[in-house]
């Protein structure tokens, strides 16, 4: 399990990163925590002749909450997400989800930026970011731009990010109401068989607004507007939850793999979403 | 392309300098270059935790870190926690409570547990189990490992109280 040889760089500013990305094009990649990239390089599924480490760049990590807007630097680790009091207060769904990712050692290294930029349908953060309607902030040779998480994922490992762009941060408006991240996995440290991110707000005993996204049930995360619409205006009763699950099942497209056949995944998707809705509602 | 780079590591308080290919995994640099063989290679695929060390204050699987990334880091391995003559409280506790059988997972398990207790000196049984979820043991069934860690925690806390 030895990866192919590479040149290693640890630039100390973003201009240096972008210059290297421009110089080496397809042959270069950035490394954050390395806990998706290194396993791929060991398996020689990723060939990276020029590896650019982001650890020397100042200002890429940290969590701030200002005027109701949450900003998480790309190099912020999953561990830092879990221990942040500010984040627990502003967007508790982040901690609930991060605790279900991998295991302690992986969470000390794995970053939020790496998790969302990777493009693996198994990653938990992309669906969560779609649920929260987050923006991804990219910087590249042509300057900075922001892309909605809901527009970012094209196919497995294919995203809106250009090869020469680096993700610097994610931002989102602090959500209101109840939340839940529910994940079915075979064991701790496993990717989801199915997972659901749900935010629900309540007014006068009825669902005022909802947002629902599903993980590892298609080649991209699935933000299901139809599922959320099925809840809005209802008292989140059994019929409404059933309607939301049915709507969600119309949006996902799981494939068979070692986590089970399609019918099982659809079953698991329905169960996790049902549980997530009820938990989010109970907290709304 | 086998360009070697200069690597500096502080391991268990001692500075080391050596040449290595950037792609060398930290676990192999420790074991084969520095002869620090406490951390083990169980799976080499980031799953078992036998290779766990503390790097810059984080528990990491040293099979999933390139030595180039570790350049300049401070690393603690099981060798840095205690010595045969002066065992670490956790080592003593694992011995006392039969927290190991074959011992293969033990260096990683104890190194992880040390960090866990540093961050959470008073864990519940559930927190201990969740905190060592990245370390696999094929022998013990975990029961005695959990017992060992909980007992070490109360001993450390008692010692802290006595010192106050
Ligand atoms: C045993 C194990 C279990 C795991 N279980 C889970 C799980 O249950 N759920 C889950 O979501 N993940 C899981 N992971 C993956 C883990 O969360 C990764 O750490 C994460 O997916 C990637 O973050 P990273 O910082 O390690 O990124 P890296 O591995 O460094 O990078 C991943 C990819 O993103 C790119 N990239 C990284 N940062 C940036 C940036 N700032 N800008 C542009 N591109 C960037 C890299 O070039 C690379 O292509 C698991 C990993 C392991 C080893
Ligand atoms: S050898 Fe590193 S996790 Fe198993
Ligand atoms: S004691 Fe044998 S693997 Fe844990």
XYZ file of C-alpha atoms and ligand atoms in Angstrom:
509
model
C 0.000 0.000 0.000
C 2.660 2.467 -1.030
C 1.452 5.345 -3.182
C 3.325 6.470 -6.263
C 6.083 9.003 -5.666
C 5.224 12.697 -5.682
C 6.736 16.119 -5.225
C 5.608 17.693 -1.973
C 5.003 21.403 -1.453
C 3.972 23.339 1.621
C 3.353 26.900 0.433
C 2.701 29.603 3.008
C 0.257 31.711 1.050
C -2.682 31.139 -1.264
C -0.936 32.774 -4.222
C 1.713 30.065 -3.921
C -0.958 27.342 -3.934
C -2.676 28.739 -6.994
C 0.602 29.215 -8.863
C 1.435 25.534 -8.291
C -2.047 24.455 -9.381
C -1.682 26.516 -12.548
C 1.786 25.208 -13.260
C 0.941 21.526 -12.847
C -2.719 21.430 -13.880
C -4.195 17.963 -13.677
C -1.024 16.603 -12.089
C -1.449 18.659 -8.934
C -3.847 18.407 -6.010
C -4.137 20.004 -2.634
C -4.103 17.908 0.507
C -5.973 18.963 3.650
C -6.342 16.240 6.295
C -5.511 13.561 3.755
C -8.033 11.086 5.130
C -9.826 10.661 1.834
C -6.896 11.411 -0.466
C -4.173 9.266 1.135
C -6.272 6.069 1.087
C -7.021 6.753 -2.606
C -3.343 7.365 -3.332
C -2.361 4.177 -1.511
C -4.821 2.220 -3.635
C -3.405 4.095 -6.636
C -6.900 5.220 -7.496
C -5.603 8.794 -7.297
C -2.366 9.689 -9.039
C -0.949 12.946 -7.700
C 2.549 13.753 -8.980
C 2.450 17.163 -7.261
C 0.947 17.287 -3.788
C 0.281 20.711 -2.291
C -0.213 20.732 1.470
C -2.551 23.452 2.762
C -1.407 23.208 6.406
C 1.014 26.136 6.095
C -1.607 28.649 4.935
C -2.771 31.010 7.674
C -6.417 31.869 8.121
C -7.954 28.778 6.541
C -9.332 27.338 9.745
C -11.636 28.490 12.469
C -15.324 28.967 13.122
C -17.029 32.328 13.511
C -20.664 33.279 13.988
C -21.373 36.914 13.115
C -24.832 38.487 12.745
C -26.414 35.078 12.336
C -23.968 33.938 9.651
C -21.802 30.921 10.346
C -18.401 30.794 8.660
C -16.265 27.671 8.812
C -12.763 27.821 7.351
C -11.958 25.007 4.939
C -9.152 23.584 7.110
C -11.347 23.380 10.223
C -11.330 19.771 11.364
C -14.338 17.661 12.220
C -12.972 17.499 15.762
C -13.012 21.302 15.953
C -16.616 21.270 14.729
C -17.550 18.932 17.574
C -15.904 20.972 20.332
C -17.032 24.434 19.170
C -19.528 25.959 21.618
C -20.340 28.765 19.184
C -21.280 26.259 16.503
C -23.229 24.071 18.936
C -25.326 27.138 19.748
C -25.741 28.451 16.185
C -26.119 25.201 14.233
C -26.281 22.136 16.497
C -26.898 19.859 13.506
C -23.191 20.267 12.617
C -22.061 18.595 15.824
C -24.727 15.889 15.633
C -23.531 15.023 12.111
C -19.795 15.318 12.780
C -20.072 12.887 15.684
C -21.367 10.315 13.205
C -18.422 10.703 10.819
C -15.642 8.138 10.994
C -13.851 7.754 14.359
C -11.924 10.070 16.719
C -8.544 9.777 14.970
C -10.038 10.483 11.540
C -11.992 13.457 12.908
C -8.827 15.082 14.296
C -7.397 15.134 10.761
C -10.368 15.259 8.399
C -11.419 18.791 7.466
C -14.768 20.294 6.577
C -13.265 21.649 3.336
C -11.879 18.263 2.323
C -15.152 16.580 3.158
C -17.223 18.896 0.963
C -14.663 19.313 -1.857
C -13.938 15.601 -2.190
C -17.150 14.830 -4.095
C -17.519 11.319 -2.692
C -21.264 10.592 -2.408
C -20.437 8.801 0.872
C -19.254 11.968 2.589
C -21.712 13.301 5.149
C -21.015 17.052 4.974
C -22.218 17.704 1.401
C -25.832 16.679 2.122
C -25.715 18.569 5.376
C -24.509 21.694 3.541
C -27.364 21.363 1.060
C -29.826 21.056 3.923
C -28.378 24.264 5.423
C -28.301 26.007 2.026
C -24.590 26.773 2.496
C -22.324 28.685 0.145
C -18.881 27.395 -0.770
C -16.228 30.080 -1.201
C -13.624 29.384 -3.862
C -10.508 31.266 -4.796
C -8.597 30.830 -8.039
C -6.525 32.544 -10.705
C -9.552 34.624 -11.735
C -10.442 35.723 -8.209
C -13.030 34.658 -5.681
C -16.527 33.315 -6.174
C -19.211 31.585 -4.153
C -21.214 28.553 -5.250
C -24.348 27.238 -3.548
C -23.887 23.781 -2.055
C -27.109 22.881 -3.865
C -25.431 23.623 -7.226
C -21.956 22.278 -6.433
C -22.217 18.523 -7.026
C -22.354 17.210 -10.588
C -21.537 13.509 -10.229
C -19.289 11.314 -8.075
C -15.995 13.210 -7.640
C -17.180 15.852 -10.136
C -17.947 19.265 -8.722
C -18.349 22.864 -9.830
C -14.843 23.608 -8.509
C -12.272 24.151 -11.266
C -8.967 22.281 -10.924
C -7.151 25.529 -10.202
C -9.531 26.681 -7.502
C -9.228 26.168 -3.769
C -12.127 26.077 -1.341
C -11.425 28.588 1.427
C -14.569 28.546 3.551
C -18.216 27.658 3.801
C -20.870 30.012 5.103
C -24.541 29.620 5.922
C -27.255 31.461 7.797
C -27.671 29.997 11.275
C -30.733 27.763 10.960
C -33.810 28.142 13.123
C -36.118 25.495 14.534
C -35.483 21.798 15.076
C -32.780 19.699 13.480
C -31.617 16.110 13.124
C -28.869 14.203 11.352
C -29.745 10.516 11.228
C -27.346 8.002 9.725
C -27.609 4.270 9.182
C -24.177 2.643 9.026
C -22.857 -0.855 9.466
C -20.407 0.104 12.193
C -18.586 3.119 13.615
C -16.194 4.425 10.978
C -18.359 3.323 8.080
C -19.890 5.533 5.447
C -23.671 5.824 5.395
C -25.949 3.156 4.012
C -28.397 6.049 4.126
C -28.413 9.334 6.002
C -30.791 12.262 6.302
C -30.248 15.891 7.312
C -33.408 17.700 8.381
C -34.201 21.212 9.595
C -37.799 22.108 10.502
C -39.269 25.323 11.859
C -42.651 25.494 13.521
C -45.315 28.174 13.799
C -48.703 27.780 15.428
C -48.293 24.009 15.694
C -47.628 23.639 11.965
C -44.477 23.194 9.914
C -43.538 26.679 8.685
C -40.462 25.672 6.705
C -38.373 22.549 6.170
C -35.209 21.466 4.412
C -34.257 17.845 3.731
C -31.128 16.329 2.183
C -30.062 12.706 1.788
C -26.554 11.170 1.731
C -25.096 8.236 -0.234
C -28.317 7.498 -2.076
C -27.267 8.808 -5.471
C -23.991 9.828 -7.120
C -24.447 13.249 -5.508
C -26.162 14.373 -2.329
C -29.886 14.800 -2.842
C -31.648 17.926 -1.601
C -35.301 16.949 -1.803
C -37.463 20.025 -2.146
C -40.501 17.798 -2.727
C -39.999 16.035 0.594
C -39.795 19.363 2.439
C -42.865 20.694 0.606
C -44.835 17.651 1.748
C -44.292 18.732 5.370
C -44.948 22.456 5.107
C -48.346 23.460 6.475
C -48.958 20.113 8.163
C -48.809 19.225 11.855
C -46.023 16.774 10.993
C -48.352 13.881 11.660
C -47.965 10.331 10.428
C -49.555 11.063 7.051
C -47.273 14.043 6.450
C -44.130 12.106 7.334
C -45.247 9.329 5.015
C -45.839 11.807 2.217
C -42.386 13.327 2.761
C -40.751 9.901 2.652
C -42.618 9.011 -0.537
C -41.545 12.296 -2.132
C -37.911 11.723 -1.079
C -37.974 8.202 -2.577
C -38.850 9.808 -5.896
C -35.668 11.892 -5.783
C -33.012 9.347 -4.766
C -31.308 6.864 -7.069
C -29.216 4.414 -5.025
C -27.109 1.674 -6.587
C -26.320 -1.778 -5.257
C -22.977 -2.204 -3.486
C -21.529 -3.944 -0.433
C -23.956 -2.008 1.771
C -26.889 -3.764 0.150
C -29.246 -3.982 -2.811
C -31.306 -1.054 -4.063
C -34.521 -2.156 -2.338
C -32.755 -2.302 1.038
C -31.215 1.134 0.567
C -34.584 2.617 -0.308
C -36.018 0.982 2.793
C -33.173 2.345 4.957
C -33.591 5.803 3.387
C -37.249 5.850 4.391
C -36.467 4.774 7.940
C -33.691 7.337 8.528
C -35.758 10.150 7.067
C -38.797 9.231 9.157
C -36.673 9.223 12.306
C -34.899 12.454 11.394
C -38.178 14.276 10.752
C -39.654 13.161 14.061
C -36.527 14.146 15.999
C -36.287 17.519 14.241
C -39.984 18.173 14.883
C -39.642 17.287 18.561
C -36.906 19.934 18.812
C -38.687 22.557 16.682
C 11.247 10.258 -9.075
C 12.620 9.371 -5.699
C 13.558 12.774 -4.388
C 14.273 12.598 -0.718
C 13.552 15.437 1.616
C 14.968 16.501 4.943
C 12.552 15.598 7.684
C 12.652 16.902 11.238
C 10.570 15.214 13.882
C 10.456 15.565 17.614
C 9.488 12.154 18.937
C 8.942 11.655 22.647
C 10.897 14.809 23.371
C 13.874 13.935 21.211
C 14.766 15.679 17.975
C 15.418 13.551 14.912
C 16.555 14.484 11.422
C 16.628 12.144 8.487
C 16.111 11.868 4.758
C 12.928 10.301 3.451
C 10.753 10.219 0.399
C 7.697 12.447 0.964
C 5.401 9.480 0.323
C 6.818 7.471 3.201
C 4.119 6.907 5.792
C 4.798 8.263 9.276
C 4.412 4.782 10.777
C 7.290 3.457 8.654
C 9.486 6.441 9.397
C 8.948 5.788 13.109
C 9.420 2.036 12.947
C 12.088 1.647 10.307
C 14.055 4.902 10.367
C 13.895 5.681 14.077
C 13.443 2.167 15.418
C 10.445 3.240 17.471
C 8.413 0.078 17.130
C 5.683 0.628 19.715
C 3.108 1.778 17.177
C 2.089 -1.248 15.109
C 0.867 -1.779 11.561
C -2.412 -3.670 11.777
C -4.360 -2.871 8.642
C -2.474 -0.046 6.918
C -5.879 1.176 5.681
C -6.846 3.659 8.444
C -9.225 1.271 10.145
C -7.615 -0.503 13.117
C -5.858 2.202 15.120
C -2.843 0.011 16.030
C -0.605 2.719 14.542
C -2.099 5.509 16.686
C 0.323 8.180 17.881
C -0.203 11.700 19.168
C 0.882 14.303 16.638
C 0.758 17.980 17.599
C -1.806 17.168 20.262
C -4.092 15.025 18.111
C -4.584 11.259 18.096
C -3.743 10.209 14.556
C -3.375 7.005 12.619
C 0.261 7.222 11.561
C -0.411 4.907 8.594
C -2.490 7.714 7.106
C 0.004 10.565 7.387
C 2.811 11.157 4.910
C 6.110 11.852 6.605
C 6.215 15.071 4.572
C 3.037 16.268 6.313
C 4.545 15.391 9.683
C 7.732 17.349 8.992
C 8.277 19.701 11.950
C 5.739 17.941 14.165
C 5.872 16.764 17.749
C 4.986 13.110 18.052
C 4.334 10.993 21.121
C 4.259 7.222 20.923
C 3.692 4.609 23.604
C 7.446 4.767 24.308
C 6.962 8.365 25.413
C 4.224 7.581 27.932
C 6.031 5.270 30.330
C 9.064 3.023 30.691
C 9.285 -0.552 31.964
C 10.528 0.791 35.302
C 8.044 3.609 35.529
C 4.824 2.569 33.846
C 2.211 5.151 32.898
C -0.955 4.915 34.977
C -2.760 3.507 31.947
C -0.103 0.848 31.405
C -0.318 -0.139 35.066
C -4.087 -0.218 34.818
C -4.133 -2.355 31.648
C -1.834 -4.796 33.432
C -3.953 -4.807 36.566
C -7.305 -5.236 34.809
C -6.188 -7.613 32.094
C -6.815 -4.976 29.414
C -4.804 -6.923 26.867
C -4.291 -10.428 25.624
C -1.987 -10.639 22.601
C -1.015 -6.993 23.076
C -0.985 -6.046 19.414
C -3.574 -3.296 19.734
C -2.314 -2.119 23.123
C 0.216 0.604 22.184
C -2.358 2.316 19.976
C -5.125 1.737 22.495
C -3.163 3.267 25.386
C -1.830 6.179 23.337
C -5.397 6.966 22.287
C -6.719 6.502 25.828
C -4.090 8.905 27.193
C -5.293 11.637 24.855
C -8.924 10.845 25.634
C -8.332 11.237 29.381
C -6.422 14.443 28.810
C -9.451 15.912 27.024
C -12.069 14.290 29.210
C -10.628 13.360 32.621
C -13.953 12.033 33.882
C -15.478 9.958 31.093
C -18.518 7.745 31.409
C -18.264 4.168 30.176
C -20.125 5.222 27.042
C -17.704 8.082 26.415
C -14.759 5.731 26.768
C -16.267 3.326 24.257
C -17.011 6.141 21.817
C -13.569 7.642 22.373
C -11.723 4.430 21.495
C -14.001 3.563 18.580
C -11.106 4.053 16.162
C -9.095 1.279 17.822
C -9.888 -2.333 17.103
C -9.031 -5.200 19.431
C -9.479 -8.764 18.211
C -8.854 -10.409 21.578
C -10.366 -8.834 24.648
C -13.925 -8.009 23.671
C -13.129 -4.487 24.974
C -14.697 -5.104 28.396
C -11.406 -5.080 30.256
C -9.979 -2.302 28.123
C -12.870 -0.057 29.142
C -12.426 -1.140 32.769
C -8.708 -0.323 32.591
C -9.302 3.143 31.180
C -12.028 3.985 33.705
C -9.843 2.803 36.548
C -6.883 4.823 35.267
C -9.153 7.861 35.099
C -10.172 7.572 38.755
C -6.572 6.991 39.770
C -5.391 10.060 37.870
C -8.187 12.119 39.394
C -7.409 10.857 42.906
C -3.754 11.748 42.409
C -4.748 15.201 41.202
C -6.967 15.744 44.250
C -4.275 14.546 46.631
C -1.840 16.988 45.063
C -4.175 19.914 45.720
C -11.678 5.068 8.284
C -12.336 6.261 7.686
C -13.699 6.436 7.855
C -14.345 7.547 7.305
N -15.682 7.700 7.506
C -16.311 8.795 7.014
C -17.705 9.001 7.211
O -18.382 8.213 7.860
N -18.275 10.114 6.672
C -17.556 11.037 5.981
O -18.118 12.030 5.530
N -16.241 10.869 5.769
C -15.608 9.778 6.265
N -14.256 9.622 6.056
C -13.552 10.634 5.258
C -13.009 11.742 6.136
O -14.061 12.472 6.725
C -12.117 12.673 5.310
O -11.255 13.286 6.216
C -12.817 13.734 4.504
O -13.688 13.142 3.573
C -11.835 14.539 3.652
O -11.261 15.537 4.392
P -9.681 15.682 4.395
O -9.395 16.960 5.066
O -9.078 14.472 4.981
O -9.385 15.839 2.831
P -8.235 15.259 1.895
O -8.203 13.784 1.958
O -6.968 15.986 2.170
O -8.800 15.747 0.476
C -9.928 15.141 -0.132
C -10.120 15.744 -1.516
O -10.559 17.082 -1.416
C -9.626 17.967 -2.022
N -9.522 19.119 -1.123
C -9.278 19.101 0.211
N -9.316 20.341 0.714
C -9.582 21.168 -0.318
C -9.751 22.585 -0.433
N -9.669 23.395 0.631
N -10.013 23.099 -1.665
C -10.112 22.293 -2.742
N -9.971 20.952 -2.694
C -9.721 20.396 -1.502
C -8.328 17.190 -2.151
O -7.557 17.633 -3.242
C -8.847 15.783 -2.353
O -9.195 15.570 -3.692
C -13.598 8.515 6.573
C -12.220 8.344 6.412
C -11.587 7.228 6.949
C -10.120 7.081 6.745
S -2.403 0.383 10.705
Fe -3.081 2.416 10.780
S -5.166 2.201 11.210
Fe -4.530 0.144 11.016
S -5.104 -7.623 22.807
Fe -4.948 -8.703 20.948
S -5.748 -7.270 19.532
Fe -6.147 -6.333 21.415
